[in-house]
mmCIF file of C-alpha atoms and ligand atoms in Angstrom:
data_model
loop_
_atom_site.group_PDB
_atom_site.id
_atom_site.type_symbol
_atom_site.label_atom_id
_atom_site.label_comp_id
_atom_site.label_asym_id
_atom_site.label_seq_id
_atom_site.Cartn_x
_atom_site.Cartn_y
_atom_site.Cartn_z
ATOM 1 C CA TYR D 16 -207.154 -26.460 58.924
ATOM 2 C CA LEU D 17 -205.181 -29.284 60.379
ATOM 3 C CA HIS D 18 -206.524 -28.237 63.522
ATOM 4 C CA GLY D 19 -210.564 -28.454 61.193
ATOM 5 C CA ILE D 20 -209.707 -32.519 60.562
ATOM 6 C CA CYS D 21 -209.030 -33.261 63.496
ATOM 7 C CA ALA D 22 -212.087 -30.892 64.345
ATOM 8 C CA MET D 23 -214.146 -32.813 61.373
ATOM 9 C CA ARG D 24 -213.222 -36.514 62.787
ATOM 10 C CA MET D 25 -214.068 -35.075 66.390
ATOM 11 C CA ARG D 26 -217.337 -34.140 64.679
ATOM 12 C CA LEU D 27 -218.521 -37.122 62.901
ATOM 13 C CA GLY D 28 -219.549 -39.743 65.370
ATOM 14 C CA ALA D 29 -221.141 -40.151 67.889
ATOM 15 C CA ARG D 30 -225.358 -39.416 67.321
ATOM 16 C CA ILE D 31 -227.128 -41.410 68.738
ATOM 17 C CA PRO D 32 -231.066 -40.388 68.197
ATOM 18 C CA GLY D 33 -233.480 -41.714 71.073
ATOM 19 C CA ILE D 34 -232.113 -42.820 73.788
ATOM 20 C CA SER D 35 -234.701 -41.802 76.261
ATOM 21 C CA GLY D 36 -233.589 -40.674 79.727
ATOM 22 C CA ARG D 37 -234.745 -43.495 81.428
ATOM 23 C CA ILE D 38 -232.969 -44.539 84.451
ATOM 24 C CA VAL D 39 -231.083 -48.280 84.043
ATOM 25 C CA GLY D 40 -230.487 -49.869 87.565
ATOM 26 C CA GLY D 41 -226.774 -50.446 85.872
ATOM 27 C CA GLY D 42 -226.928 -53.781 83.536
ATOM 28 C CA ASP D 43 -225.811 -55.207 80.121
ATOM 29 C CA ALA D 44 -225.649 -51.942 77.790
ATOM 30 C CA PRO D 45 -227.691 -51.653 74.598
ATOM 31 C CA ARG D 46 -224.978 -54.007 71.675
ATOM 32 C CA GLY D 47 -223.097 -50.824 69.538
ATOM 33 C CA ARG D 48 -224.867 -48.004 71.937
ATOM 34 C CA TRP D 49 -221.660 -46.980 73.120
ATOM 35 C CA PRO D 50 -219.166 -47.331 69.660
ATOM 36 C CA TRP D 51 -216.518 -45.169 71.394
ATOM 37 C CA GLN D 52 -216.469 -47.625 74.421
ATOM 38 C CA VAL D 53 -212.271 -49.667 73.301
ATOM 39 C CA SER D 54 -211.076 -52.215 75.925
ATOM 40 C CA ILE D 55 -206.998 -51.634 76.316
ATOM 41 C CA GLN D 56 -205.725 -55.249 77.269
ATOM 42 C CA TYR D 57 -202.205 -57.124 77.759
ATOM 43 C CA ASN D 58 -201.576 -60.938 76.324
ATOM 44 C CA GLY D 59 -206.034 -61.788 75.935
ATOM 45 C CA HIS D 60 -206.406 -59.419 79.748
ATOM 46 C CA HIS D 61 -208.791 -56.550 80.273
ATOM 47 C CA PHE D 62 -207.103 -54.306 81.884
ATOM 48 C CA CYS D 63 -208.543 -50.942 81.717
ATOM 49 C CA GLY D 64 -211.572 -48.833 78.714
ATOM 50 C CA GLY D 65 -210.813 -46.495 77.120
ATOM 51 C CA SER D 66 -212.903 -44.460 74.698
ATOM 52 C CA LEU D 67 -212.136 -43.753 70.717
ATOM 53 C CA ILE D 68 -211.809 -39.647 70.219
ATOM 54 C CA SER D 69 -210.427 -39.953 66.175
ATOM 55 C CA ALA D 70 -209.498 -42.070 64.435
ATOM 56 C CA GLN D 71 -205.634 -43.119 65.355
ATOM 57 C CA TRP D 72 -206.388 -42.400 69.390
ATOM 58 C CA VAL D 73 -208.048 -43.414 72.294
ATOM 59 C CA VAL D 74 -207.841 -41.475 75.690
ATOM 60 C CA THR D 75 -207.601 -43.150 79.330
ATOM 61 C CA ALA D 76 -206.378 -43.334 82.439
ATOM 62 C CA ALA D 77 -202.485 -42.793 83.167
ATOM 63 C CA HIS D 78 -202.620 -45.062 86.704
ATOM 64 C CA CYS D 79 -203.809 -48.187 83.967
ATOM 65 C CA PHE D 80 -199.481 -47.662 82.142
ATOM 66 C CA GLN D 81 -197.955 -47.058 86.112
ATOM 67 C CA TYR D 82 -195.460 -50.385 85.326
ATOM 68 C CA SER D 83 -193.722 -48.654 82.116
ATOM 69 C CA TYR D 84 -194.409 -51.820 79.871
ATOM 70 C CA PRO D 85 -192.492 -51.138 76.224
ATOM 71 C CA GLN D 86 -196.299 -50.059 74.187
ATOM 72 C CA PHE D 87 -196.096 -53.386 72.342
ATOM 73 C CA ILE D 88 -197.488 -55.765 74.623
ATOM 74 C CA TYR D 89 -200.424 -53.839 74.601
ATOM 75 C CA ARG D 90 -203.719 -53.995 72.306
ATOM 76 C CA VAL D 91 -206.474 -51.849 71.939
ATOM 77 C CA ILE D 92 -210.382 -53.411 71.371
ATOM 78 C CA LEU D 93 -212.193 -51.845 69.215
ATOM 79 C CA GLY D 94 -216.457 -52.622 68.536
ATOM 80 C CA GLU D 95 -216.081 -55.319 71.504
ATOM 81 C CA TYR D 96 -219.440 -56.024 73.262
ATOM 82 C CA GLN D 97 -219.167 -59.458 74.951
ATOM 83 C CA LEU D 98 -215.632 -59.782 76.381
ATOM 84 C CA PHE D 99 -215.518 -63.213 75.895
ATOM 85 C CA ASN D 100 -217.945 -63.390 73.362
ATOM 86 C CA PRO D 101 -216.182 -62.224 69.960
ATOM 87 C CA SER D 102 -217.811 -60.189 68.396
ATOM 88 C CA PRO D 103 -218.284 -59.616 63.846
ATOM 89 C CA SER D 104 -216.701 -56.209 64.380
ATOM 90 C CA ARG D 105 -214.188 -56.662 66.444
ATOM 91 C CA VAL D 106 -210.721 -54.686 65.104
ATOM 92 C CA ALA D 107 -207.613 -55.245 67.864
ATOM 93 C CA SER D 108 -205.178 -52.587 67.316
ATOM 94 C CA SER D 109 -201.813 -52.178 68.464
ATOM 95 C CA VAL D 110 -200.616 -49.438 69.782
ATOM 96 C CA ARG D 111 -197.922 -46.940 68.518
ATOM 97 C CA GLN D 112 -197.350 -44.655 71.585
ATOM 98 C CA ILE D 113 -199.091 -43.834 74.951
ATOM 99 C CA ILE D 114 -198.281 -40.244 76.090
ATOM 100 C CA ILE D 115 -198.649 -39.977 79.966
ATOM 101 C CA HIS D 116 -199.691 -36.576 81.176
ATOM 102 C CA PRO D 117 -196.734 -34.947 82.323
ATOM 103 C CA ASN D 118 -198.526 -33.853 85.934
ATOM 104 C CA TYR D 119 -199.673 -37.362 86.201
ATOM 105 C CA SER D 120 -198.592 -38.158 90.501
ATOM 106 C CA SER D 121 -201.110 -40.870 91.565
ATOM 107 C CA GLN D 122 -204.342 -39.325 91.780
ATOM 108 C CA SER D 123 -203.766 -36.256 90.042
ATOM 109 C CA ALA D 124 -203.640 -35.581 85.871
ATOM 110 C CA ASP D 125 -204.785 -39.378 85.939
ATOM 111 C CA VAL D 126 -204.754 -38.885 81.653
ATOM 112 C CA ALA D 127 -202.650 -40.892 78.585
ATOM 113 C CA LEU D 128 -202.806 -41.043 75.368
ATOM 114 C CA VAL D 129 -202.781 -44.103 72.935
ATOM 115 C CA GLN D 130 -202.145 -43.789 69.470
ATOM 116 C CA LEU D 131 -202.633 -46.504 67.192
ATOM 117 C CA THR D 132 -200.483 -47.671 64.939
ATOM 118 C CA GLU D 133 -202.898 -47.573 62.055
ATOM 119 C CA PRO D 134 -205.936 -45.306 61.336
ATOM 120 C CA VAL D 135 -209.135 -47.879 62.256
ATOM 121 C CA ARG D 136 -212.298 -47.939 60.245
ATOM 122 C CA PHE D 137 -215.622 -46.235 61.100
ATOM 123 C CA THR D 138 -218.409 -48.358 61.643
ATOM 124 C CA ASP D 139 -222.024 -48.862 63.615
ATOM 125 C CA GLU D 140 -220.030 -50.070 66.144
ATOM 126 C CA ILE D 141 -216.125 -47.883 65.730
ATOM 127 C CA ARG D 142 -216.992 -44.776 66.055
ATOM 128 C CA PRO D 143 -215.704 -41.557 68.282
ATOM 129 C CA ILE D 144 -216.684 -39.562 71.257
ATOM 130 C CA CYS D 145 -216.905 -35.374 70.703
ATOM 131 C CA TRP D 146 -215.155 -33.792 73.486
ATOM 132 C CA LEU D 147 -214.833 -30.478 74.859
ATOM 133 C CA GLY D 148 -211.676 -27.676 74.864
ATOM 134 C CA SER D 149 -211.750 -25.481 77.663
ATOM 135 C CA SER D 150 -213.127 -23.191 75.842
ATOM 136 C CA ASP D 151 -216.460 -24.619 75.029
ATOM 137 C CA SER D 152 -219.723 -24.331 76.853
ATOM 138 C CA SER D 153 -220.153 -27.486 78.594
ATOM 139 C CA PRO D 154 -222.994 -29.935 78.856
ATOM 140 C CA ASP D 155 -226.164 -28.778 79.715
ATOM 141 C CA ASN D 156 -227.523 -31.664 81.311
ATOM 142 C CA ASP D 157 -225.938 -33.521 84.683
ATOM 143 C CA MET D 158 -227.256 -36.847 84.148
ATOM 144 C CA CYS D 159 -224.688 -39.315 82.420
ATOM 145 C CA TRP D 160 -223.548 -42.669 82.393
ATOM 146 C CA VAL D 161 -220.623 -44.315 82.833
ATOM 147 C CA THR D 162 -219.823 -47.693 81.135
ATOM 148 C CA GLY D 163 -217.345 -51.066 81.631
ATOM 149 C CA TRP D 164 -215.976 -54.923 81.792
ATOM 150 C CA GLY D 165 -215.345 -53.491 85.308
ATOM 151 C CA THR D 166 -215.694 -55.677 88.236
ATOM 152 C CA THR D 167 -219.616 -55.583 90.077
ATOM 153 C CA ASP D 168 -218.176 -54.573 93.210
ATOM 154 C CA SER D 169 -215.177 -54.438 94.339
ATOM 155 C CA ASN D 170 -213.038 -57.761 93.660
ATOM 156 C CA VAL D 171 -216.964 -58.987 91.897
ATOM 157 C CA SER D 172 -216.155 -59.902 88.730
ATOM 158 C CA LEU D 173 -218.490 -59.300 85.394
ATOM 159 C CA PRO D 174 -219.345 -62.881 85.240
ATOM 160 C CA SER D 175 -219.023 -64.559 81.682
ATOM 161 C CA PRO D 176 -218.905 -63.541 79.196
ATOM 162 C CA LYS D 177 -218.494 -60.054 79.947
ATOM 163 C CA THR D 178 -221.161 -57.778 78.054
ATOM 164 C CA LEU D 179 -220.196 -54.168 78.476
ATOM 165 C CA GLN D 180 -222.505 -52.714 81.076
ATOM 166 C CA GLU D 181 -224.285 -49.288 81.352
ATOM 167 C CA VAL D 182 -225.186 -46.897 84.263
ATOM 168 C CA GLN D 183 -227.022 -43.945 84.711
ATOM 169 C CA VAL D 184 -224.926 -41.689 86.617
ATOM 170 C CA GLN D 185 -225.253 -37.964 88.676
ATOM 171 C CA LEU D 186 -222.753 -35.355 87.559
ATOM 172 C CA ILE D 187 -221.895 -34.031 91.253
ATOM 173 C CA ASP D 188 -218.939 -31.117 91.262
ATOM 174 C CA PHE D 189 -215.514 -31.462 93.067
ATOM 175 C CA LYS D 190 -216.571 -28.832 95.533
ATOM 176 C CA ALA D 191 -220.162 -30.672 96.959
ATOM 177 C CA CYS D 192 -217.793 -33.905 95.923
ATOM 178 C CA ASN D 193 -215.007 -33.297 98.968
ATOM 179 C CA THR D 194 -217.999 -31.756 101.190
ATOM 180 C CA LEU D 195 -219.770 -35.955 100.635
ATOM 181 C CA TYR D 196 -215.740 -37.730 100.904
ATOM 182 C CA ASN D 197 -215.621 -35.194 104.149
ATOM 183 C CA ILE D 198 -218.262 -37.291 106.173
ATOM 184 C CA ASP D 199 -216.414 -40.478 107.343
ATOM 185 C CA PRO D 200 -213.045 -39.285 106.101
ATOM 186 C CA ASP D 201 -211.055 -42.200 104.914
ATOM 187 C CA PRO D 202 -207.787 -41.745 106.393
ATOM 188 C CA GLN D 203 -205.669 -42.770 104.186
ATOM 189 C CA ILE D 204 -207.320 -39.911 101.770
ATOM 190 C CA GLY D 205 -207.631 -37.339 103.709
ATOM 191 C CA ARG D 206 -210.117 -34.708 103.918
ATOM 192 C CA ASP D 207 -211.110 -32.845 100.715
ATOM 193 C CA PRO D 208 -209.116 -35.170 98.128
ATOM 194 C CA VAL D 209 -210.755 -33.758 95.231
ATOM 195 C CA LYS D 210 -209.322 -31.349 93.383
ATOM 196 C CA PRO D 211 -211.219 -28.736 90.571
ATOM 197 C CA ASN D 212 -209.915 -30.598 87.497
ATOM 198 C CA MET D 213 -212.133 -33.658 88.746
ATOM 199 C CA ILE D 214 -215.491 -34.230 88.679
ATOM 200 C CA CYS D 215 -217.702 -37.021 90.635
ATOM 201 C CA ALA D 216 -220.408 -38.927 89.973
ATOM 202 C CA GLY D 217 -222.504 -41.010 91.566
ATOM 203 C CA TYR D 218 -225.096 -40.662 94.206
ATOM 204 C CA ALA D 219 -224.845 -39.897 98.093
ATOM 205 C CA GLU D 220 -226.532 -43.093 98.311
ATOM 206 C CA GLY D 221 -224.283 -45.404 96.225
ATOM 207 C CA LYS D 222 -225.473 -47.994 94.585
ATOM 208 C CA LYS D 223 -223.923 -46.729 90.746
ATOM 209 C CA ASP D 224 -220.976 -46.591 89.850
ATOM 210 C CA SER D 225 -217.730 -47.204 88.238
ATOM 211 C CA CYS D 226 -215.024 -50.171 90.120
ATOM 212 C CA GLN D 227 -211.792 -51.811 89.573
ATOM 213 C CA GLY D 228 -211.552 -52.445 85.742
ATOM 214 C CA ASP D 229 -213.578 -49.950 84.423
ATOM 215 C CA SER D 230 -210.601 -47.123 85.033
ATOM 216 C CA GLY D 231 -210.345 -45.061 81.653
ATOM 217 C CA GLY D 232 -213.096 -45.298 80.285
ATOM 218 C CA PRO D 233 -216.376 -42.594 79.952
ATOM 219 C CA LEU D 234 -218.153 -40.571 81.438
ATOM 220 C CA ALA D 235 -220.679 -39.792 78.659
ATOM 221 C CA CYS D 236 -222.646 -36.745 78.644
ATOM 222 C CA ASP D 237 -226.019 -36.506 76.432
ATOM 223 C CA HIS D 238 -225.831 -32.653 75.142
ATOM 224 C CA ASN D 239 -228.469 -32.231 73.024
ATOM 225 C CA GLY D 240 -228.453 -36.170 70.970
ATOM 226 C CA THR D 241 -224.671 -35.607 70.820
ATOM 227 C CA TRP D 242 -222.253 -37.402 73.033
ATOM 228 C CA PHE D 243 -220.009 -35.428 74.853
ATOM 229 C CA LEU D 244 -216.648 -37.444 77.131
ATOM 230 C CA THR D 245 -216.421 -35.597 79.907
ATOM 231 C CA GLY D 246 -215.355 -37.541 82.471
ATOM 232 C CA VAL D 247 -212.438 -40.399 82.727
ATOM 233 C CA VAL D 248 -212.826 -43.259 84.889
ATOM 234 C CA SER D 249 -209.466 -42.923 87.463
ATOM 235 C CA TRP D 250 -210.520 -44.026 91.294
ATOM 236 C CA GLY D 251 -212.605 -43.499 93.793
ATOM 237 C CA ASP D 252 -213.419 -45.081 98.088
ATOM 238 C CA GLY D 253 -214.093 -48.617 96.570
ATOM 239 C CA CYS D 254 -217.270 -48.546 94.296
ATOM 240 C CA GLY D 255 -221.535 -47.610 95.461
ATOM 241 C CA LYS D 256 -221.024 -46.671 98.908
ATOM 242 C CA PRO D 257 -222.625 -44.115 100.558
ATOM 243 C CA ASN D 258 -221.342 -40.457 100.312
ATOM 244 C CA ARG D 259 -217.793 -42.121 98.110
ATOM 245 C CA PRO D 260 -219.395 -41.113 94.716
ATOM 246 C CA GLY D 261 -216.602 -42.636 91.854
ATOM 247 C CA VAL D 262 -213.941 -39.822 90.972
ATOM 248 C CA TYR D 263 -213.599 -38.756 86.942
ATOM 249 C CA ILE D 264 -211.041 -36.507 85.719
ATOM 250 C CA ARG D 265 -212.623 -33.568 83.817
ATOM 251 C CA THR D 266 -211.512 -34.174 80.416
ATOM 252 C CA GLU D 267 -212.241 -30.288 79.656
ATOM 253 C CA ALA D 268 -210.225 -29.324 82.360
ATOM 254 C CA TYR D 269 -207.292 -31.433 79.375
ATOM 255 C CA GLY D 270 -208.467 -29.993 76.344
ATOM 256 C CA GLU D 271 -205.816 -28.725 75.058
ATOM 257 C CA TRP D 272 -202.990 -31.101 76.058
ATOM 258 C CA MET D 273 -204.590 -33.540 74.271
ATOM 259 C CA TRP D 274 -205.513 -30.968 70.913
ATOM 260 C CA GLY D 275 -201.456 -30.250 71.214
ATOM 261 C CA HIS D 276 -200.577 -33.802 71.099
ATOM 262 C CA MET D 277 -203.249 -35.279 68.563
ATOM 263 C CA GLN D 278 -202.422 -32.188 66.043
ATOM 264 C CA GLN D 279 -198.502 -32.993 66.319
ATOM 265 C CA HIS D 280 -199.234 -36.516 64.606
ATOM 266 C CA CYS D 281 -201.382 -34.330 62.199
ATOM 267 C CA LEU D 282 -198.225 -32.533 61.321
ATOM 268 C CA SER D 283 -195.761 -34.634 61.507
ATOM 269 C CA LEU D 284 -197.967 -36.736 58.740
ATOM 270 C CA GLU D 285 -198.373 -33.880 56.788
ATOM 271 C CA ARG D 286 -194.724 -33.505 55.984
ATOM 272 C CA THR D 287 -193.766 -37.298 55.159
HETATM 273 C C1 4AZ B 323 -210.435 -48.912 90.568
HETATM 274 O O1 4AZ B 323 -209.776 -49.401 91.245
HETATM 275 C C2 4AZ B 323 -211.414 -48.050 90.816
HETATM 276 N N1 4AZ B 323 -215.900 -46.249 92.289
HETATM 277 C C3 4AZ B 323 -212.277 -46.986 89.624
HETATM 278 C C4 4AZ B 323 -213.495 -46.942 89.884
HETATM 279 C C5 4AZ B 323 -213.699 -46.679 91.428
HETATM 280 C C6 4AZ B 323 -212.968 -46.765 91.955
HETATM 281 C C7 4AZ B 323 -211.748 -47.174 91.869
HETATM 282 C C8 4AZ B 323 -215.167 -45.269 91.329
HETATM 283 O O2 4AZ B 323 -210.026 -48.896 89.353
#
C-alpha cells in the first residue's frame, strides 16, 4: 500500500504532450520542458544536476558528494530555468539527508539519493520524472535527451544567463560503448571501462554530449508520451569527442535500491 502511494506520486508527473522527434543540436531548452531537472548548489554555486523522482526525493550522482560535507551546506533548486536570472517558479530546498549507494567507488554505482527537508509542491515547472524498477520493460526508443547547466565544452562554462541546455542523444548499450572506448584506448581508462549497469548515450562522431556540471542530471527517454529516467550523468572521456560517448548510470539497475530507501521513509512517516 505504501509502495502504491509512492508509485502514484511517481506516475503522476512527467507526461508532456506534443514533443516531436526533431533533432536539436544542443541548445536552450524551452522553459518548463524538463520540470524534474534540479540544480544542486553550494554557496549559491551550481555544481551538479539531479532529477526529482517524488515530492521529497532527488536522484543524482554519488561523485557529486565525494567530499563529505554535512548536508546542511547544500541547496536543491527546483523549477529553475536560467541560473543567473531566477525564475518566479524557483524553489530552494535544504537537504535532510544524502544517501550514497553502498557500492559506490570512483566510477561504479555512481548514484545517490537526496532527501529534501520538506515535500515540494508540484507545479507546471516542478514535477517528478517516472522511473523503472528492474522488472519493468525498457523504453522502446533509443533517442533520449540529456539536460543540464554544465559546461558547453571541456572547461568552457555556459554563458550568462545560464539557460538550461538540452541535447538529443542516442542510447548505446555497454558492449557497443566498450567497442568505441576500445578504439585508441586512453591508458588511464583502460579497455572495456563500461560496466553492465551503465549505459552510454551520444554518437560515434561525438559532438552531442553531457559535460562537467551536468553530472547527476537526467538522461530522459520518451516512452509513449511519458518521460522515464533512463540514466544519470556519470562520466566520460572528455566531452563530445569521437568514439567517447557520455557514460550514464543505468537507473533500472538501481530501482530496487531507490524504492527501498523511499519506502523506508514512507514507513517512518506512518509511524510518527
Ligand atoms: C564530468 O566531469 C563529466 N561527456 C560529465 C559528463 C561527461 C564527462 C565528464 C560525459 O562531470
